[in-house]
Short mmCIF file of C-alpha atoms in Angstrom, two decimals:
data_model
loop_
_atom_site.label_atom_id
_atom_site.label_comp_id
_atom_site.label_asym_id
_atom_site.label_seq_id
_atom_site.Cartn_x
_atom_site.Cartn_y
_atom_site.Cartn_z
CA MET A 118 129.62 88.01 81.15
CA PRO A 119 131.46 91.43 81.03
CA ARG A 120 129.96 94.22 82.61
CA ARG A 121 128.14 96.96 80.10
CA THR A 122 129.89 99.97 79.62
CA LYS A 123 127.42 101.80 77.40
CA PRO A 124 123.91 103.03 78.87
CA TYR A 125 120.70 101.19 77.85
CA ARG A 126 118.64 103.55 75.55
CA ILE A 127 114.81 103.05 76.43
CA GLU A 128 111.67 104.98 74.89
CA LEU A 129 109.54 106.89 77.46
CA GLU A 130 106.58 104.87 76.91
CA THR A 131 108.66 101.80 78.12
CA VAL A 132 109.61 103.77 81.31
CA ARG A 133 105.91 104.49 82.01
CA ARG A 134 104.93 101.12 81.45
CA LEU A 135 107.73 99.50 83.67
CA TRP A 136 106.80 102.04 86.39
CA LEU A 137 103.13 100.80 86.37
CA ARG A 138 104.11 97.46 86.40
CA ARG A 139 106.67 97.75 89.27
CA GLN A 140 103.77 99.61 91.38
CA GLY A 141 101.42 96.75 90.45
CA LEU A 142 99.05 99.28 88.44
CA SER A 143 99.19 98.20 84.76
CA ALA A 144 96.10 96.23 85.08
CA PRO A 145 94.39 97.41 88.19
CA ARG A 146 91.86 95.68 90.24
CA SER A 147 92.00 92.73 87.57
CA THR A 148 92.94 90.32 90.67
CA GLY A 149 91.94 89.77 94.18
CA LEU A 150 94.13 90.22 97.22
CA THR A 151 96.21 87.16 98.49
CA ARG A 152 98.46 86.68 101.06
CA ALA A 153 101.17 86.14 98.29
CA ARG A 154 100.27 89.21 96.52
CA PHE A 155 100.41 91.36 99.46
CA VAL A 156 103.78 90.49 100.18
CA GLU A 157 104.82 90.85 96.62
CA HIS A 158 103.35 94.51 96.79
CA LEU A 159 105.17 95.17 99.83
CA GLU A 160 108.45 93.54 98.41
CA ARG A 161 108.21 95.36 94.93
CA THR A 162 107.10 98.91 96.03
CA GLY A 163 108.70 99.44 99.20
CA GLY A 164 105.90 99.51 101.65
CA LEU A 165 102.33 100.82 102.36
CA GLN A 166 101.95 104.18 103.71
CA LEU A 167 100.06 104.73 107.03
CA ASP A 168 97.71 107.72 107.38
CA SER A 169 95.12 108.82 110.16
CA VAL A 170 92.80 110.87 107.72
CA ASN A 171 89.66 108.93 107.52
CA VAL A 172 87.60 110.94 105.45
CA LEU A 173 87.23 107.90 102.90
CA GLU A 174 89.27 105.09 104.30
CA ARG A 175 92.71 104.56 105.62
CA ALA A 176 95.58 105.04 103.06
CA HIS A 177 96.97 101.85 103.26
CA TYR A 178 93.60 99.83 102.82
CA LEU A 179 92.68 102.35 100.10
CA THR A 180 96.29 101.68 98.39
CA LEU A 181 95.67 98.00 98.39
CA TRP A 182 91.96 98.61 96.76
CA SER A 183 93.29 100.58 93.81
CA ARG A 184 95.30 97.42 92.69
CA PHE A 185 93.20 94.53 93.92
CA GLY A 186 89.84 95.79 94.30
CA ALA A 187 87.16 95.35 97.19
CA TYR A 188 88.66 92.67 99.88
CA ASP A 189 88.39 91.81 103.48
CA ARG A 190 90.19 94.56 105.66
CA ALA A 191 91.02 91.91 108.09
CA LEU A 192 93.38 89.96 105.79
CA PRO A 193 96.30 92.44 105.77
CA ASP A 194 95.78 92.79 109.14
CA ARG A 195 96.03 89.50 109.87
CA TRP A 196 99.15 89.05 107.61
CA THR A 197 100.91 92.03 109.41
CA TYR A 198 99.92 91.36 113.15
CA ARG A 199 99.22 87.97 113.70
CA ASP A 200 101.36 86.25 110.79
CA ARG A 201 104.28 88.79 110.81
CA VAL A 202 104.86 88.67 107.36
CA ALA A 203 104.92 92.53 107.53
CA TYR A 204 105.62 95.34 110.26
CA GLU A 205 105.24 99.08 110.98
CA HIS A 206 108.40 101.01 110.68
CA TRP A 207 109.58 103.97 108.70
CA GLY A 208 110.23 103.72 104.96
CA HIS A 209 108.80 106.54 102.73
CA ALA A 210 106.95 107.74 105.89
CA ALA A 211 105.38 105.47 108.52
CA CYS A 212 104.68 102.39 106.69
CA VAL A 213 103.89 98.65 106.50
CA LEU A 214 107.11 97.13 105.37
CA PRO A 215 107.94 93.52 104.09
CA ALA A 216 109.18 91.07 106.98
CA SER A 217 112.39 90.93 104.63
CA ARG A 218 113.22 94.72 104.92
CA LEU A 219 113.95 94.12 108.97
CA PRO A 220 117.71 93.73 108.79
CA LEU A 221 117.59 97.32 107.05
CA SER A 222 115.28 98.86 109.65
CA ARG A 223 117.45 97.45 112.33
CA ARG A 224 120.47 99.43 111.37
CA GLY A 225 118.33 102.66 110.97
CA MET A 226 116.89 102.11 114.46
CA ARG A 227 120.40 101.97 115.86
CA ARG A 228 121.46 105.26 113.77
CA PHE A 229 118.18 107.17 114.82
CA ALA A 230 118.68 110.50 116.15
CA PRO A 231 115.52 112.75 116.79
CA ARG A 232 117.38 116.24 115.65
CA GLY A 233 114.77 118.17 114.12
CA VAL A 234 111.72 115.99 114.83
CA TRP A 235 109.00 118.19 115.98
CA TRP A 236 107.65 115.66 118.76
CA ALA A 237 111.50 115.32 120.17
CA GLN A 238 111.55 119.05 120.96
CA ARG A 239 110.65 118.14 124.49
CA ARG A 240 112.64 115.04 125.18
CA PRO A 241 110.87 112.13 127.12
CA SER A 242 112.88 111.87 130.30
CA PRO A 243 114.66 108.64 131.21
CA ALA A 244 112.05 108.01 134.17
CA SER A 245 109.20 108.11 131.56
CA ILE A 246 111.10 105.63 129.46
CA ARG A 247 111.74 103.43 132.30
CA ARG A 248 108.11 103.75 133.38
CA VAL A 249 106.81 102.62 130.04
CA LEU A 250 109.22 99.80 129.37
CA LYS A 251 108.32 98.47 132.87
CA ARG A 252 104.77 98.51 132.04
CA LEU A 253 105.04 96.94 128.65
CA ARG A 254 106.98 94.17 130.25
CA ASN A 255 104.59 93.49 133.05
CA GLU A 256 101.27 93.86 131.13
CA GLY A 257 101.99 93.50 127.51
CA ALA A 258 101.05 95.36 124.67
CA LEU A 259 99.47 98.98 125.61
CA GLU A 260 97.95 101.61 123.63
CA SER A 261 99.65 105.49 124.50
CA ALA A 262 96.08 105.82 125.73
CA ASP A 263 96.75 103.73 128.73
CA PHE A 264 99.55 105.78 129.85
CA GLU A 265 98.74 109.03 131.95
CA ALA A 266 98.76 112.26 130.52
CA ASP A 267 101.56 114.56 130.99
CA LYS A 268 100.44 117.53 133.21
CA SER A 269 103.08 119.55 132.53
CA ALA A 270 102.18 119.84 129.02
CA SER A 271 100.87 122.86 127.25
CA GLY A 272 100.31 124.32 123.97
CA PRO A 273 98.69 123.43 120.81
CA TRP A 274 97.26 120.03 119.79
CA TRP A 275 100.47 118.28 118.85
CA ASP A 276 101.80 118.59 122.07
CA TRP A 277 102.05 115.16 122.87
CA LYS A 278 102.18 113.95 126.75
CA GLU A 279 105.65 112.40 127.80
CA ASP A 280 105.06 109.01 127.60
CA LYS A 281 103.42 108.92 124.06
CA ARG A 282 107.01 110.79 123.30
CA ALA A 283 108.80 108.13 124.96
CA LEU A 284 106.83 105.21 122.90
CA GLU A 285 107.39 107.20 119.53
CA LEU A 286 111.34 107.56 120.30
CA MET A 287 111.54 103.99 121.62
CA TRP A 288 109.73 102.56 118.56
CA HIS A 289 112.25 104.62 116.18
CA ARG A 290 114.99 103.18 118.08
CA GLY A 291 113.80 99.61 117.88
CA GLN A 292 113.16 99.17 121.45
CA VAL A 293 109.25 98.91 121.31
CA ALA A 294 107.37 97.64 118.20
CA VAL A 295 103.75 98.26 117.11
CA SER A 296 102.01 94.73 118.00
CA SER A 297 98.75 95.55 116.54
CA ARG A 298 96.20 98.01 115.70
CA ARG A 299 93.00 98.50 117.57
CA HIS A 300 90.42 101.14 115.61
CA PHE A 301 93.71 102.19 113.90
CA ARG A 302 95.20 103.05 117.18
CA ARG A 303 98.72 101.67 117.88
CA ALA A 304 99.20 99.05 120.65
CA TYR A 305 103.00 98.72 121.45
CA ASP A 306 104.63 95.94 122.88
CA LEU A 307 108.77 95.13 123.71
CA ALA A 308 110.14 94.59 120.18
CA GLU A 309 111.75 91.35 120.90
CA ARG A 310 108.20 90.07 121.09
CA VAL A 311 107.09 91.43 117.94
CA TYR A 312 110.48 91.33 115.58
CA GLY A 313 112.10 88.70 117.38
CA GLU A 314 115.82 88.06 116.98
CA GLY A 315 117.75 88.56 113.98
CA PRO A 316 120.68 90.64 112.06
CA ALA A 317 121.20 93.89 111.12
CA ALA A 318 122.24 95.23 107.76
CA THR A 319 125.77 96.79 107.18
CA LEU A 320 125.88 100.47 106.92
CA SER A 321 126.68 100.21 103.19
CA GLU A 322 123.49 97.62 102.83
CA TRP A 323 121.19 99.97 104.90
CA GLN A 324 122.54 103.03 102.26
CA ASP A 325 122.19 100.84 99.46
CA GLY A 326 118.63 100.26 100.42
CA TRP A 327 117.84 103.86 99.43
CA LEU A 328 118.67 103.32 95.87
CA LEU A 329 117.74 99.23 95.44
CA SER A 330 114.26 99.76 96.84
CA GLY A 331 113.66 102.94 95.18
CA LEU A 332 114.57 101.14 91.94
CA SER A 333 112.37 98.40 92.57
CA GLY A 334 109.55 100.50 92.61
CA ASN A 335 109.89 102.79 89.92
CA GLY A 336 111.80 100.63 87.37
CA VAL A 337 113.92 103.50 85.61
CA ALA A 338 114.54 106.38 87.63
CA SER A 339 117.00 109.64 87.88
CA GLU A 340 118.54 110.46 91.27
CA LYS A 341 116.08 113.34 91.51
CA HIS A 342 113.04 110.70 91.09
CA LEU A 343 114.57 108.51 93.84
CA LEU A 344 114.92 111.59 96.17
CA ASN A 345 112.56 110.90 99.07
CA TYR A 346 110.91 107.83 97.48
CA CYS A 347 112.41 106.14 100.33
CA THR A 348 113.28 108.39 103.54
CA HIS A 349 114.97 105.60 105.63
CA PRO A 350 117.64 106.18 105.29
CA ARG A 351 117.50 109.98 104.26
CA LEU A 352 120.77 110.47 102.60
CA ARG A 353 123.00 113.67 101.85
CA ALA A 354 123.83 114.33 98.42
CA PRO A 355 127.43 113.10 98.65
CA GLU A 356 126.17 110.06 100.14
CA ARG A 357 123.81 109.21 97.14
CA ARG A 358 126.52 109.95 94.95
CA ARG A 359 128.49 107.28 96.67
CA VAL A 360 125.65 104.81 96.78
CA ILE A 361 125.13 105.18 93.16
CA ALA A 362 128.84 104.98 92.17
CA ARG A 363 128.97 101.85 94.37
CA ASN A 364 126.42 100.09 92.72
CA LEU A 365 127.22 101.00 89.04
CA ARG A 366 130.55 99.43 89.97
CA SER A 367 129.36 96.16 90.90
CA GLY A 368 126.74 95.89 88.22
CA ARG A 369 123.98 95.79 90.78
CA VAL A 370 122.54 98.97 88.80
CA VAL A 371 123.07 100.25 85.47
CA GLU A 372 123.11 103.53 83.50
CA VAL A 373 119.78 104.02 81.07
CA GLU A 374 119.24 107.09 78.58
CA VAL A 375 115.50 107.83 78.13
CA ASP A 376 114.48 109.10 74.58
CA GLY A 377 112.75 112.36 75.19
CA LEU A 378 114.24 113.06 78.88
CA THR A 379 117.73 114.85 79.60
CA GLY A 380 120.25 113.42 82.21
CA THR A 381 121.11 109.85 83.62
CA PHE A 382 118.88 107.41 84.77
CA LEU A 383 119.47 104.18 86.50
CA ALA A 384 117.61 100.78 86.50
CA ARG A 385 118.46 97.17 88.19
CA PRO A 386 119.46 95.28 84.67
CA GLU A 387 116.87 92.34 85.81
CA HIS A 388 114.02 94.85 85.63
CA LEU A 389 115.19 95.49 81.66
CA GLU A 390 114.82 92.56 80.84
CA GLY A 391 111.64 92.23 78.44
CA ALA A 392 110.76 95.52 79.46
CA SER A 393 110.46 96.81 75.73
CA ARG A 394 107.74 94.11 75.11
CA LEU A 395 105.56 95.20 78.24
CA PRO A 396 101.92 95.70 76.83
CA PRO A 397 100.09 99.05 77.42
CA ALA A 398 98.61 99.32 80.56
CA ARG A 399 94.53 98.91 80.88
CA GLY A 400 92.15 99.51 83.30
CA THR A 401 90.82 102.49 85.41
CA THR A 402 91.18 102.97 89.15
CA LEU A 403 91.62 105.67 91.51
CA ILE A 404 94.80 106.53 93.21
CA CYS A 405 95.16 107.46 97.13
CA PRO A 406 96.73 110.74 98.02
CA PHE A 407 99.34 108.73 100.08
CA ASP A 408 100.15 106.14 97.22
CA SER A 409 103.66 105.12 96.68
CA LEU A 410 102.80 106.02 92.98
CA LEU A 411 102.99 109.65 94.26
CA TRP A 412 105.51 109.46 96.86
CA GLN A 413 107.99 111.22 94.16
CA ARG A 414 105.60 114.14 93.07
CA GLU A 415 108.18 115.30 90.32
CA ARG A 416 108.28 111.85 88.67
CA ALA A 417 104.35 112.21 88.12
CA GLN A 418 104.87 115.42 86.76
CA ASP A 419 108.03 114.57 84.33
CA LEU A 420 106.68 110.97 83.16
CA LEU A 421 102.90 111.56 83.18
CA GLY A 422 102.46 115.36 82.99
CA PHE A 423 100.57 115.42 86.00
CA THR A 424 100.77 117.82 88.94
CA TYR A 425 99.68 116.75 92.14
CA ARG A 426 99.42 118.47 95.64
CA ILE A 427 97.77 117.19 98.84
CA GLU A 428 95.48 119.96 99.68
CA ILE A 429 94.06 118.77 103.14
CA TYR A 430 96.59 121.25 104.86
CA VAL A 431 95.47 123.93 102.55
CA PRO A 432 92.85 126.58 103.70
CA ALA A 433 89.45 125.39 102.20
CA PRO A 434 89.05 128.73 100.44
CA LYS A 435 92.49 128.26 98.48
CA ARG A 436 92.03 124.58 97.58
CA ARG A 437 91.91 124.23 93.80
CA TYR A 438 90.52 120.60 93.91
CA GLY A 439 89.38 119.51 97.34
CA TYR A 440 90.21 117.93 100.55
CA TYR A 441 91.35 114.29 99.87
CA VAL A 442 91.58 114.27 96.14
CA LEU A 443 92.00 110.80 94.12
CA PRO A 444 93.67 110.92 90.86
CA ILE A 445 91.86 109.03 88.18
CA LEU A 446 94.22 106.28 86.54
CA HIS A 447 93.01 105.41 83.29
CA ASP A 448 94.89 103.26 80.75
CA GLY A 449 98.10 103.99 82.16
CA ARG A 450 97.70 107.88 82.49
CA LEU A 451 96.57 109.99 85.06
CA VAL A 452 93.42 111.82 83.28
CA GLY A 453 91.62 113.55 86.19
CA ARG A 454 90.83 113.85 90.17
CA LEU A 455 87.47 112.99 92.03
CA ASP A 456 86.99 114.65 95.43
CA PRO A 457 85.37 111.93 97.95
CA LYS A 458 83.50 112.23 101.24
CA LEU A 459 81.90 109.30 102.82
CA HIS A 460 78.96 109.84 105.03
CA ARG A 461 78.85 106.96 107.61
CA ASP A 462 75.90 107.87 109.11
CA ARG A 463 73.90 107.57 106.30
CA ASP A 464 75.95 105.02 104.36
CA GLU A 465 76.41 107.67 101.47
CA LEU A 466 79.56 108.11 99.17
CA GLN A 467 79.47 111.59 97.98
CA ILE A 468 81.47 112.47 95.17
CA LYS A 469 81.72 116.44 95.59
CA ALA A 470 83.74 117.27 92.37
CA LEU A 471 85.14 115.35 89.25
CA HIS A 472 87.97 117.32 87.33
CA LEU A 473 89.40 116.05 84.08
CA GLU A 474 92.94 116.90 83.00
CA PRO A 475 93.49 119.32 79.81
CA GLY A 476 93.27 117.55 76.71
CA CYS A 477 91.01 114.46 78.43
CA ARG A 478 87.91 114.11 76.78
CA ARG A 479 85.04 111.66 78.24
CA GLY A 480 84.33 108.76 76.16
CA GLN A 481 82.26 105.21 76.11
CA ALA A 482 85.54 103.46 77.73
CA PHE A 483 86.48 106.17 80.15
CA ASP A 484 82.91 106.32 81.62
CA ALA A 485 82.83 102.85 81.86
CA GLY A 486 85.91 102.50 83.64
CA LEU A 487 85.29 105.23 85.88
CA ALA A 488 81.50 104.15 86.79
CA GLU A 489 82.93 100.68 87.47
CA SER A 490 85.67 102.12 89.70
CA VAL A 491 83.06 104.35 91.91
CA ARG A 492 80.68 101.35 92.31
CA ASP A 493 83.78 99.31 93.46
CA LEU A 494 85.06 101.67 95.92
CA ALA A 495 81.18 102.23 97.26
CA THR A 496 81.06 98.63 98.06
CA PHE A 497 84.47 98.92 99.49
CA VAL A 498 83.76 101.49 101.87
CA GLY A 499 80.39 100.10 102.53
CA ALA A 500 78.20 102.69 101.09
CA GLN A 501 74.89 101.87 99.92
CA THR A 502 74.22 105.10 97.67
CA VAL A 503 76.65 107.44 95.45
CA THR A 504 76.00 110.88 94.76
CA LEU A 505 77.64 112.52 91.92
CA PRO A 506 78.44 116.28 91.08
CA ARG A 507 76.39 118.33 88.56
CA GLY A 508 77.27 117.20 84.86
CA TRP A 509 78.06 113.51 85.85
CA GLY A 510 74.61 112.21 87.02
CA LYS A 511 73.92 109.54 84.38
CA LEU A 512 77.67 108.20 84.96
CA LEU A 513 76.23 105.29 86.89
CA GLY A 514 73.27 104.66 84.95
#
């Protein structure tokens, strides 16, 4: 079959539908979580971002709930740390990644240079690295807390002890790996005991991973919309141009023109098959701040008209919406924001604030979808009661 020379033309609504399909959000929480669906989600989106904020639930668990509804958290942990269908390393940020991505990670591990990394400003000594490796070899998996504090360290709270910095450096380099999580704390072991033996991708395959993984998670995207979706590798502009040109020549990627948007967009041709026949997205769910749907915030603005900023690091008086705000996805649009707080001491899910986007009006379908989402979230996080902000008291009946 001859290679296509003219760009595909596609409607903006089709781009939106394909994006939500690739993200697993075209019919959210309509199926339960299984091992096969877990792996499929990782393969399609590129990974699950990990984050330590626990005001509601850990980011990777919450991201899965948004798509599959309430489930047993032991399942993804078992699949990742016992069955090894996934592993932890850098994707967009620190992520749970599909095992199929290991060759790409191995190439990145070999090329890791900690220039500009805040924790590497005080590089661990060779003695620290030898000490850590010896203990892991002799004792098995250990947490950073199992190592002595660096008594020479002083300064702000992020001034890690030397052996912690050694563990982090060796994790990025692929000398050690995260073998499990204990109450979200990493347990490290020698990489060969976790990853096993295997090939590393070539340099060109590793670079191509930036483009192909980004398009897998987004469907149709411009170079701007792919920027920082995957940050491993983090390519400079000339490298990105070369990667795009190489994949256009090979036919693995095609150019797309989107009605209503300017500029050139890209897609993998297999993702365009049947895209124009995708049904509208239906259903309601709440989106984690670290969800892959929001990894590229300009894309959310351009395609859905939704401006989002995580306000965790914004001083409280300057926050507009709240500390840990969950966007509300309803029938394929981001229509509002919900600011939750889980009070574990009294099993209460507090919805501190609810904000609707301009133009969004409450109706029976929206209220029913939001109410069901809040109830399911309460079940998932173990809350016995839910409190709502003023004006929303009748939402749950």
